[in-house]
Coordinates of C-alpha atoms and ligand atoms in Angstrom, one line a residue:
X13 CA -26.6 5.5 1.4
X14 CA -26.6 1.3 1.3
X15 CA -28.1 0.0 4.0
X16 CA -26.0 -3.0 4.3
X17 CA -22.6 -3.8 2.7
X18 CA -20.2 -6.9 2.9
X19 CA -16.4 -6.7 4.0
X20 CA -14.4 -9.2 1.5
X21 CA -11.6 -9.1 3.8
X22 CA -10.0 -10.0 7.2
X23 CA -7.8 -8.4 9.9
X24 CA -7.0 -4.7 10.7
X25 CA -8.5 -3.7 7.5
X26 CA -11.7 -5.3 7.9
X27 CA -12.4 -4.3 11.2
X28 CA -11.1 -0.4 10.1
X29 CA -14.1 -0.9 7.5
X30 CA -16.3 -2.1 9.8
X31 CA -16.3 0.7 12.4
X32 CA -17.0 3.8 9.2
X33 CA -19.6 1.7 8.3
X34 CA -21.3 1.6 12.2
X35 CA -20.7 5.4 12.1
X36 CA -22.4 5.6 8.9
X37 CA -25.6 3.0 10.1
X38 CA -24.2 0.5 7.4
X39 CA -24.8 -2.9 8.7
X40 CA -22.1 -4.8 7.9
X41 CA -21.3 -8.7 6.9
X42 CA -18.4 -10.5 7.7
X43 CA -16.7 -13.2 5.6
X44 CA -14.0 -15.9 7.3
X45 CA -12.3 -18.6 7.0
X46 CA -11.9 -21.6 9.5
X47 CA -8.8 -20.3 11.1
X48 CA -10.2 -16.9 11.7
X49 CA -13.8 -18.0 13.6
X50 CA -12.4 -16.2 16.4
X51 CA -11.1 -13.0 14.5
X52 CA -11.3 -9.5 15.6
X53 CA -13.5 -8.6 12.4
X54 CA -15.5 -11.7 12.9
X55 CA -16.6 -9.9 16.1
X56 CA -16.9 -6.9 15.3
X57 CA -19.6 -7.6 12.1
X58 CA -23.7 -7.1 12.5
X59 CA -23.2 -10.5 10.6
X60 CA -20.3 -13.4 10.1
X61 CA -20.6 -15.9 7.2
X62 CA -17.6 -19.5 7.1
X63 CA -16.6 -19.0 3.2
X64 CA -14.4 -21.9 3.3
X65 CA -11.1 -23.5 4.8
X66 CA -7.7 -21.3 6.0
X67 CA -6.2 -21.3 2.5
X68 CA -6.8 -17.7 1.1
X69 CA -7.9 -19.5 -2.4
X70 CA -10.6 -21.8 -0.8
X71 CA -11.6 -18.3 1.2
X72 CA -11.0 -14.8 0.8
X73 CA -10.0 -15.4 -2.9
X74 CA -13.5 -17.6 -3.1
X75 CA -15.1 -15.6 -5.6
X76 CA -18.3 -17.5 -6.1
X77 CA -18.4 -18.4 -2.3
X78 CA -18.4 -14.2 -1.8
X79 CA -20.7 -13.3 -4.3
X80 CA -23.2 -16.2 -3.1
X81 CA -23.1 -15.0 1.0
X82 CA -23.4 -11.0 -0.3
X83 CA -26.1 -12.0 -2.1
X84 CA -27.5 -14.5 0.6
X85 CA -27.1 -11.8 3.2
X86 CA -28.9 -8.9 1.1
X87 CA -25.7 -7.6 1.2
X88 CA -25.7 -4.1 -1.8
X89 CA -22.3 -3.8 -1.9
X90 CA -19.0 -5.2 -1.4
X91 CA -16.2 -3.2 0.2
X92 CA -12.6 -5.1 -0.7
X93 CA -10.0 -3.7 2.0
X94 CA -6.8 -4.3 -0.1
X95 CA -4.8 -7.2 -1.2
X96 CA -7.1 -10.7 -1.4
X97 CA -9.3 -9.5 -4.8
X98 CA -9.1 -5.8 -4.2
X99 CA -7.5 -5.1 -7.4
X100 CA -8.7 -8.1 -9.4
X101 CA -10.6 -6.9 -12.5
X102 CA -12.9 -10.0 -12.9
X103 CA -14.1 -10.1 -9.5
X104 CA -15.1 -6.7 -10.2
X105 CA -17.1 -7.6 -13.3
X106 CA -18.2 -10.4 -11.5
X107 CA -20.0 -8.1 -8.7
X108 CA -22.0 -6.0 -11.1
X109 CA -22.6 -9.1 -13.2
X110 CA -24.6 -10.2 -9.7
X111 CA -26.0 -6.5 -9.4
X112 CA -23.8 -5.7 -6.3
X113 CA -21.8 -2.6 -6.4
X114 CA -17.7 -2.8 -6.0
X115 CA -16.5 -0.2 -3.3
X116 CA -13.3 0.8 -5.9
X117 CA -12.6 1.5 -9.2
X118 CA -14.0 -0.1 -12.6
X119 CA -12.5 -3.1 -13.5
X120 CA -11.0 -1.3 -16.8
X121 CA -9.2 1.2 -14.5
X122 CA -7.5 -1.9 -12.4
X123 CA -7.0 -3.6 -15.4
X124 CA -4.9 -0.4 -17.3
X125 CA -3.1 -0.4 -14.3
X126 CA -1.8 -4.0 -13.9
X127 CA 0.0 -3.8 -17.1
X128 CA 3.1 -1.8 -16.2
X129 CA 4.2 -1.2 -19.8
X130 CA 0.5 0.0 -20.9
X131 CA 0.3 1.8 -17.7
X132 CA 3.7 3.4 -18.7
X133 CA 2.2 3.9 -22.2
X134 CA -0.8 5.7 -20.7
X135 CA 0.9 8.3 -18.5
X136 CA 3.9 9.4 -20.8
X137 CA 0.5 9.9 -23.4
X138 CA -1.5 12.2 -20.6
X139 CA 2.0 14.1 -20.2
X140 CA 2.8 12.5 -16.4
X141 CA 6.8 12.2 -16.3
X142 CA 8.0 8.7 -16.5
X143 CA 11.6 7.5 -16.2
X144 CA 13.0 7.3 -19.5
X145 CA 12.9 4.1 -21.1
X146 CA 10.7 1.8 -23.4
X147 CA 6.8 0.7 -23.0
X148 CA 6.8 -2.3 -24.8
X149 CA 8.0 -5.7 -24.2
X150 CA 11.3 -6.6 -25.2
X151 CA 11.7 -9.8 -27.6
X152 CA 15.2 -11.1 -26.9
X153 CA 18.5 -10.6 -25.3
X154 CA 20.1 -8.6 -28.5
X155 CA 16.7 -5.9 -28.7
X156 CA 17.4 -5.5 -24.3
X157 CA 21.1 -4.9 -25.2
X158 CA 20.6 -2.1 -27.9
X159 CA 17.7 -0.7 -25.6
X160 CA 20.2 -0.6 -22.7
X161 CA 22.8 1.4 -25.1
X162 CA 20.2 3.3 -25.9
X163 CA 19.1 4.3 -22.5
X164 CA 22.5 4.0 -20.8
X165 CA 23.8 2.1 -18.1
X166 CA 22.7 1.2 -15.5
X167 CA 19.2 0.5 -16.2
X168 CA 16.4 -1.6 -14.5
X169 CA 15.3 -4.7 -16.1
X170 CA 11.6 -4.8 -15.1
X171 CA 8.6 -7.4 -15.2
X172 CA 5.5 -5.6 -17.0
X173 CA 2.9 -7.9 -14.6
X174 CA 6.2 -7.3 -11.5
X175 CA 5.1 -6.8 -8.1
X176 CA 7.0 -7.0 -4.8
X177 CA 9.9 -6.4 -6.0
X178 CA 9.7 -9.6 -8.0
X179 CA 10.9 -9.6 -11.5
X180 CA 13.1 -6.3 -11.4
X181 CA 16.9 -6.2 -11.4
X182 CA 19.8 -3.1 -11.7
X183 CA 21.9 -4.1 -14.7
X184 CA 25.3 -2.2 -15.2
X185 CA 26.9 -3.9 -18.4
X186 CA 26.0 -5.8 -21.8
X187 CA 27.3 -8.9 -20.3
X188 CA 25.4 -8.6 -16.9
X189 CA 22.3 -7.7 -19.5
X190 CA 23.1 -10.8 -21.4
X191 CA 23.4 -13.2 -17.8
X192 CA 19.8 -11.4 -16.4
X193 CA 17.5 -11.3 -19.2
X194 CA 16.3 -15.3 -19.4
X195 CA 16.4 -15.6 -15.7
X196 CA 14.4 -12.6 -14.9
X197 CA 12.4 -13.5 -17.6
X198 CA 11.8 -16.9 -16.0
X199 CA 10.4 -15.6 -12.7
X200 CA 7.8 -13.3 -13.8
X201 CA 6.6 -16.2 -16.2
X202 CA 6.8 -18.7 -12.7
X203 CA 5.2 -15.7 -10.8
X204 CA 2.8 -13.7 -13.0
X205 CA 2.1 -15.8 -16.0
X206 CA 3.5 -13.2 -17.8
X207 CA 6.9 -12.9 -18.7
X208 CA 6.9 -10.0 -20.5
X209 CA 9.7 -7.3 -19.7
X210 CA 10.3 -3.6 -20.2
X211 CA 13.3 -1.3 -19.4
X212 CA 14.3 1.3 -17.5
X213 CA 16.8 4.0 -16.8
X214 CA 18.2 2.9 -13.2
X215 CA 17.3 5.8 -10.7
X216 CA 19.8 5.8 -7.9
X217 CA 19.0 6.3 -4.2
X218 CA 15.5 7.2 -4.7
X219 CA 12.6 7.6 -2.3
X220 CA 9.1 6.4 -2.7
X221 CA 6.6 9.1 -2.7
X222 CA 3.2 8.2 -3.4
X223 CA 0.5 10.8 -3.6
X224 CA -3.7 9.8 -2.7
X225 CA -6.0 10.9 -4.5
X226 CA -9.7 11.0 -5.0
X227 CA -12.1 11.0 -7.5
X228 CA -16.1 10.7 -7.5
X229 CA -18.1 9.8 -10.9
X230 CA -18.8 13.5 -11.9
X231 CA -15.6 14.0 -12.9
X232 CA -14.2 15.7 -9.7
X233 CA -10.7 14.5 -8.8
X234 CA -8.3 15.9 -5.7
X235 CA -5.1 15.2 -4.4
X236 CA -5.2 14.4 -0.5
X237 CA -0.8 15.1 -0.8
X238 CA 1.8 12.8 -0.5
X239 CA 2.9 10.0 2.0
X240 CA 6.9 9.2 2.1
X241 CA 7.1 5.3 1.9
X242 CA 10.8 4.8 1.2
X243 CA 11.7 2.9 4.5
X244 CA 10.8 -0.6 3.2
X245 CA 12.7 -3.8 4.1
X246 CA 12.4 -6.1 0.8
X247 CA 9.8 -4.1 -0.8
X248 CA 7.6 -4.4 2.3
X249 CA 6.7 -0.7 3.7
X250 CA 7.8 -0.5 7.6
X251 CA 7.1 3.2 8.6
X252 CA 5.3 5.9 6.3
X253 CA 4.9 9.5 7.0
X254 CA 3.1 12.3 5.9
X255 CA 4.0 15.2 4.9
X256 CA 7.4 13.6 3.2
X257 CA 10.6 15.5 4.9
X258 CA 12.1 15.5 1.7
X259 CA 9.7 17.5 -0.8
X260 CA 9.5 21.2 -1.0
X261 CA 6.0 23.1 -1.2
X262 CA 6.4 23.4 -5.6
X263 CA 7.2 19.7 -5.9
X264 CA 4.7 19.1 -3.7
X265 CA 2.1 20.5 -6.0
X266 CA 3.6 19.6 -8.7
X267 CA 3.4 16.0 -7.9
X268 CA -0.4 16.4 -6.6
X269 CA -1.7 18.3 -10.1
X270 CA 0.2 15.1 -12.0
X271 CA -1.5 12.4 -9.7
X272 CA -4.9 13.8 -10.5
X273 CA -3.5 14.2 -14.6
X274 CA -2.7 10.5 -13.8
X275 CA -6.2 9.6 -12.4
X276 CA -8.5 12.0 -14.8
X277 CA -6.5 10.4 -18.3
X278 CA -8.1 7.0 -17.2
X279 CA -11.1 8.1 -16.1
X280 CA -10.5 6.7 -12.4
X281 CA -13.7 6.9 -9.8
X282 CA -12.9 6.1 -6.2
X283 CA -9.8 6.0 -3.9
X284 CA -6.5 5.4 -5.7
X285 CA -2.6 6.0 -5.1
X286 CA -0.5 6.9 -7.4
X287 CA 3.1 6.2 -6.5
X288 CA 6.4 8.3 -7.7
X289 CA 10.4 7.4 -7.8
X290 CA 11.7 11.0 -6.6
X291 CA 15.4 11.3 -7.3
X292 CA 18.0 13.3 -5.6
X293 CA 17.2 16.3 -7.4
X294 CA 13.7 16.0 -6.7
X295 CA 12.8 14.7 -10.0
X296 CA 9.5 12.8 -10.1
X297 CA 8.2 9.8 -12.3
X298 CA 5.1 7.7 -12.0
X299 CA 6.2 4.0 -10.9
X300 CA 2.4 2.5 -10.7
X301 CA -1.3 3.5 -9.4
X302 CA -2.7 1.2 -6.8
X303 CA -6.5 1.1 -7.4
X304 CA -7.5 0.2 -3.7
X305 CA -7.2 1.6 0.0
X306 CA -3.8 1.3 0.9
X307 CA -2.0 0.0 4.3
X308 CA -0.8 3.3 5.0
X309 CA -4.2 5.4 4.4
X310 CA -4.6 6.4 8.3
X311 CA -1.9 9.2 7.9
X312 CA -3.8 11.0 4.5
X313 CA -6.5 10.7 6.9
X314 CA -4.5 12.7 10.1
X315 CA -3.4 15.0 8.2
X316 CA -6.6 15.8 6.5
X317 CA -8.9 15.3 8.9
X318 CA -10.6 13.1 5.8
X319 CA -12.4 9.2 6.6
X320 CA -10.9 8.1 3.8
X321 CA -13.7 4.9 3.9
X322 CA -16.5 7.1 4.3
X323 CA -15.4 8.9 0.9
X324 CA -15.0 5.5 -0.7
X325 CA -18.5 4.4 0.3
X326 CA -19.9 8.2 -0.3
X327 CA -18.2 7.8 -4.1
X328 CA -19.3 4.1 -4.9
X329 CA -23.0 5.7 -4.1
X330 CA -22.4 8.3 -6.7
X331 CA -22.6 10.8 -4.3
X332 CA -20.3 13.9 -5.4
X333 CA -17.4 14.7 -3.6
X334 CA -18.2 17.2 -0.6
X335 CA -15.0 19.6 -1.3
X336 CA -12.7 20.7 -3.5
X337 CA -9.2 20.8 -3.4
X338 CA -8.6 24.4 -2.0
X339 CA -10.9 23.0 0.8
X340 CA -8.4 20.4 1.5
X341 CA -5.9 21.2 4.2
X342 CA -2.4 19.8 5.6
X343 CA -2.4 20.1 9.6
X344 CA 0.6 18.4 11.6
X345 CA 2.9 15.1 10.7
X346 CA 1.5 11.6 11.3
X347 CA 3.7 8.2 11.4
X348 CA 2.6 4.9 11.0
X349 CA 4.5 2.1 11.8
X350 CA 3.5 -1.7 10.6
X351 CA 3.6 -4.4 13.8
X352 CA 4.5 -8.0 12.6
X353 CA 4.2 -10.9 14.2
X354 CA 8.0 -11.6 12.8
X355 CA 11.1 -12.5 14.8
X356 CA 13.2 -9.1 14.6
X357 CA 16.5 -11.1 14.4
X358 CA 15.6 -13.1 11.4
X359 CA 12.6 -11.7 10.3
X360 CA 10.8 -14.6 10.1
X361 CA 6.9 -15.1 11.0
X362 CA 6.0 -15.9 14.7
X363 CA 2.7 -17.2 14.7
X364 CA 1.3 -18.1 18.0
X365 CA -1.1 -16.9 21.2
X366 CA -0.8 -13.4 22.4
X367 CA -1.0 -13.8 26.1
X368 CA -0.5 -10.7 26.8
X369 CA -1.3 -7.0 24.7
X370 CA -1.2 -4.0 26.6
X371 CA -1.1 -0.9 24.3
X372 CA -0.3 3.3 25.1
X373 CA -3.4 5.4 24.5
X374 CA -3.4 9.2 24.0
X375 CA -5.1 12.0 22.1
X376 CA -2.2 11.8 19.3
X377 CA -2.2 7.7 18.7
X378 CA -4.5 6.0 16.9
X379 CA -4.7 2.0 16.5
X380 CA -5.5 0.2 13.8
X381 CA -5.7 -4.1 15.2
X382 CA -6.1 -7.1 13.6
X383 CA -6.1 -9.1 17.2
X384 CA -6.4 -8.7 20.8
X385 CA -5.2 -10.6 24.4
X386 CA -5.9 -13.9 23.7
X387 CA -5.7 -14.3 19.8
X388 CA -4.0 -16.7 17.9
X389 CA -1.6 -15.8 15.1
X390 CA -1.9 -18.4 12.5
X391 CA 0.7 -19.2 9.7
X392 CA -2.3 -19.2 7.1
X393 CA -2.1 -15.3 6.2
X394 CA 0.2 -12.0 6.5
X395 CA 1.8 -11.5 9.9
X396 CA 0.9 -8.0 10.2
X397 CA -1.0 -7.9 13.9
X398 CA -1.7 -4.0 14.2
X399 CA -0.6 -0.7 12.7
X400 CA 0.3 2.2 15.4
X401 CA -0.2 5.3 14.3
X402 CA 0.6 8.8 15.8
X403 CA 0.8 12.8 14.9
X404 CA 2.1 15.9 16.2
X405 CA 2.1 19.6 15.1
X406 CA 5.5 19.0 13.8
X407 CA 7.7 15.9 12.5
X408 CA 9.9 16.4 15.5
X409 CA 6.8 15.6 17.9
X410 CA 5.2 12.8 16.0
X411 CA 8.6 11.5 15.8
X412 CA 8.5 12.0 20.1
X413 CA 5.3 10.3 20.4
X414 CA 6.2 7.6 18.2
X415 CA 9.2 6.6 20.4
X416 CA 7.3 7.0 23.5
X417 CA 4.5 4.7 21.7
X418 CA 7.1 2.0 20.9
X419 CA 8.5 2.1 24.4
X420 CA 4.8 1.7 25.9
X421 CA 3.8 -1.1 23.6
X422 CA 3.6 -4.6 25.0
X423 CA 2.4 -7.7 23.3
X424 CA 3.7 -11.2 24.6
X425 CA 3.5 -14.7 23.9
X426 CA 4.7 -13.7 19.9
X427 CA 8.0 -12.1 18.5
X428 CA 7.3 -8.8 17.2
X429 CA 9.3 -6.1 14.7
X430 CA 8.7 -4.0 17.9
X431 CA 12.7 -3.7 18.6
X432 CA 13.3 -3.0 14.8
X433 CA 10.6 -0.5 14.7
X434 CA 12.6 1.1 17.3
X435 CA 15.5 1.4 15.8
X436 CA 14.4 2.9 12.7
X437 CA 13.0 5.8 14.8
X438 CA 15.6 6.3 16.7
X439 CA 18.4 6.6 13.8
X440 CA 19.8 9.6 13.2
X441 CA 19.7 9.0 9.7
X442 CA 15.5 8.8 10.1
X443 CA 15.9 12.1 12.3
X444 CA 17.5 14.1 9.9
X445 CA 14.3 12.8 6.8
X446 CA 17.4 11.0 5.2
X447 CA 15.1 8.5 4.3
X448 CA 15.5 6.6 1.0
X449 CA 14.4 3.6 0.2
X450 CA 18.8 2.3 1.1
X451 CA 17.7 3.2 4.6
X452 CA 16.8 -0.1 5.9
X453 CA 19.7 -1.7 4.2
X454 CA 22.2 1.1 4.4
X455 CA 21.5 1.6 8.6
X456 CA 19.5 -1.7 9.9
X457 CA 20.6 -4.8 8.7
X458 CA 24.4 -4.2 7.9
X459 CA 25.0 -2.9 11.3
X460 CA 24.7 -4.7 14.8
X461 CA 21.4 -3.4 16.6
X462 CA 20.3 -3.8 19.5
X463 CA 17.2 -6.2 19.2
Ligands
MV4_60 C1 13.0 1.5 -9.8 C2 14.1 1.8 -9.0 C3 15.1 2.6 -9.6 N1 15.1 2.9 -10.9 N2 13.0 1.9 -11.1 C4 11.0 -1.5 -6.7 C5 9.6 -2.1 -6.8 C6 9.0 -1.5 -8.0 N3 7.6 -1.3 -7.8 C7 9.8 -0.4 -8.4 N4 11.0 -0.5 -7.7 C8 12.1 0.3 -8.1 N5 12.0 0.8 -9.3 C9 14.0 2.6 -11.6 N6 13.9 2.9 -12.9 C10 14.2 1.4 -7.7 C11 13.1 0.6 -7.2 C12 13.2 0.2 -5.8 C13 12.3 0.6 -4.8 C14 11.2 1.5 -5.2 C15 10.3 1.9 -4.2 C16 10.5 1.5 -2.9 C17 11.5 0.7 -2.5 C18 12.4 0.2 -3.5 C19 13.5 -0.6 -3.1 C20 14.4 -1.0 -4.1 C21 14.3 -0.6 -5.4

């Protein structure tokens, strides 16, 4: 195994890293930036190295800075959380360029993926369902209006390089078509560079199912199931859960044997996600694959019983995976909820000092922080502090424990999404697995709550 690896990355993430590594008798390097000399992952590093000032580009986006301190630091590997360069292609060239090994995929793999029209293009060809529409970039206004009759209305207008939600709108008519198009096509060129846009059929209600997978460099690929991510506010995740409530065992499968269809047709080695629009009917189509660890991995891993790190590091290695997928069981429900330093009423950042952070412990919650008493939350970078997560044998339990969680969670001196968090798991909307991706919309923000 490597002896010593480097963590390009800050906050929970980091930190999560770090502590597989110590159980693995990895030594581990740190990286930070001036506001984050103090920082949880700073601390908890064999070694800590100042890349640069707060701004992520003069930092955690340094990739000369990186490379130099990995190298500096006899570092044999670089493990890239997610976000900062996680799925950035060059930076991957740019590690075995310097002989250090990338803890994720190839950079051709990330780069297949962060076209969404070839990436479209790719899985209709392997036979993974898509929804119906075009993969390739529409010219003008007149081609998106004879597509749009083609397809019928209503159908989504998407940016091919689109992300967070930006670059993607419903369209119901030829003259709503004909007011979108330059617009839309204007913000993914001011966002992504790239204003090239594809379309497709609009798929009402849906939920966000994504399903993890894993796959080692002699060809072995699994599926680790599914997490339900549809309760997002603005295309930010706020609670995912594992099992979904909403599949059924076949669909289940089904979507697990087409994630792995996904991941073998590109030849994918390491951890990836590949994520699915399911309609009402329980329809399935591939949306995009995620080539990194995501937020959310801590519930694969309670379910599974899997370190979903330690496989990343054990693949990057070249070791062979240690099971196969009839080895790979499903035992209990596990929720994770995302805590934001955010005012719940407006939802805007709070930075500031934590004076205070007293959290509920248990045998069935786990926490993943980014800070303790006495940090500072700074405006430089995301405002997500911690990630709380709990299981029980059934959904109805974890559900329990999550509430009783919430209601034991203290952290003062900063606004937290704590009261909104409540709320979602208290709806009776959440209770009954109603939970589509309208749900934060449809039952939080119309609605007085009681933050
Ligand atoms: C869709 C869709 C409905 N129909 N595509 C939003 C982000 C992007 N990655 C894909 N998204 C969607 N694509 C079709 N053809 C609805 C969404 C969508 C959504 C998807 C997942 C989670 C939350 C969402 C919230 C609004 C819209």
């Amino acid at each position: 195994m490597f002896t010593k690896i480097l963590i390009a990355n800050r906050g929970e993430i980091a930190a999560r890293v770090i502590r597989t590594c110590k159980e693995m008798g990895i030594v581990t390097v740190a990286v930070y930036s001036e506001a984050d000399a103090e920082a949880l992952h700073v601390q908890a590093a064999d070694e800590a190295y100042l890349i640069g000032p707060p701004r992520v580009n003069e930092s955690y986006l340094n990739i000369d800075k990186i490379i130099e301190v990995a190298q500096a630091s006899g570092a044999e590997a670089i493990h890239p959380g997610y976000g900062l360069l996680s799925e950035n292609a060059d930076f991957v060239k740019r590690c075995q360029e310097a002989g250090l090994v990338f803890i994720g995929p190839e950079a051709e793999a990330i780069a297949k993926m962060g076209s969404k029209i070839a990436a479209r293009k790719l899985m209709k060809a392997a036979g993974v369902p898509t929804v119906p529409g075009i993969d390739y970039p529409l010219q003008d206004v007149k081609e998106a209006i004879t597509v749009a009759n083609d397809i019928g209305y209503p159908v989504m207008l998407k940016a091919s390089a689109g992300g967070g939600g930006i670059g993607i709108q419903v369209v119901h008519n030829n003259e709503e078509l004909a007011k979108a198009f330059a617009g839309n096509q204007k913000r993914a060129t001011d966002y992504f560079g790239d204003g090239a846009m594809f379309m497709e059929k609009y798929v009402a209600n849906p939920r966000h199912i994504e399903i993890q997978i894993l796959a080692d460099n002699q060809h072995n690929t699994v599926y680790l199931w599914e997490r339900e991510c549809s309760i997002q506010r603005r295309h930010q995740k706020v609670l995912e859960e594992a099992p979904s409530p909403f599949l059924d065992e076949e669909t289940r499968v089904k979507m697990g044997e087409a994630a792995v269809k996904a991941a073998k047709s590109i030849g994918y080695v390491n951890a990836g996600t590949i994520e699915f629009l399911v309609d009402e009917e329980k329809n399935f189509y591939f949306l995009e694959m995620n080539t990194r660890l995501q937020v959310e991995h801590p519930i694969t891993e309670e379910i599974t019983g899997l370190d979903l790190v330690k496989e990343q590091l054990n693949i990057a290695f070249g070791k062979e995976l240690s099971f196969v997928q009839t080895e790979i069981t499903r035992l209990g429900h596990a929720i994770e909820v995302r805590i934001y330093a955010e005012d719940p009423k407006t939802f805007f950042p709070s930075p500031g000092k934590i004076t205070k952070m007293a959290l509920p412990s248990g045998t069935n919650i786990r926490h993943e922080l980014a800070v303790t008493e006495q940090s500072t939350v700074t405006p430089f970078y995301d405002p997500m502090i911690a990630k709380l997560i709990v299981k029980g044998q059934t959904r109805e339990q974890a559900i329990e424990e999550m509430k009783q969680a919430l209601d034991h969670y203290v952290v003062e001196g900063i606004k937290t999404n704590i009261p909104m968090l409540k709320n979602v798991v208290e709806h009776e909307a959440f209770l009954a697995g109603d939970t589509t991706t309208n749900f934060v919309a449809q039952h939080l923000q119309a609605k007085s709550l009681t933050l």
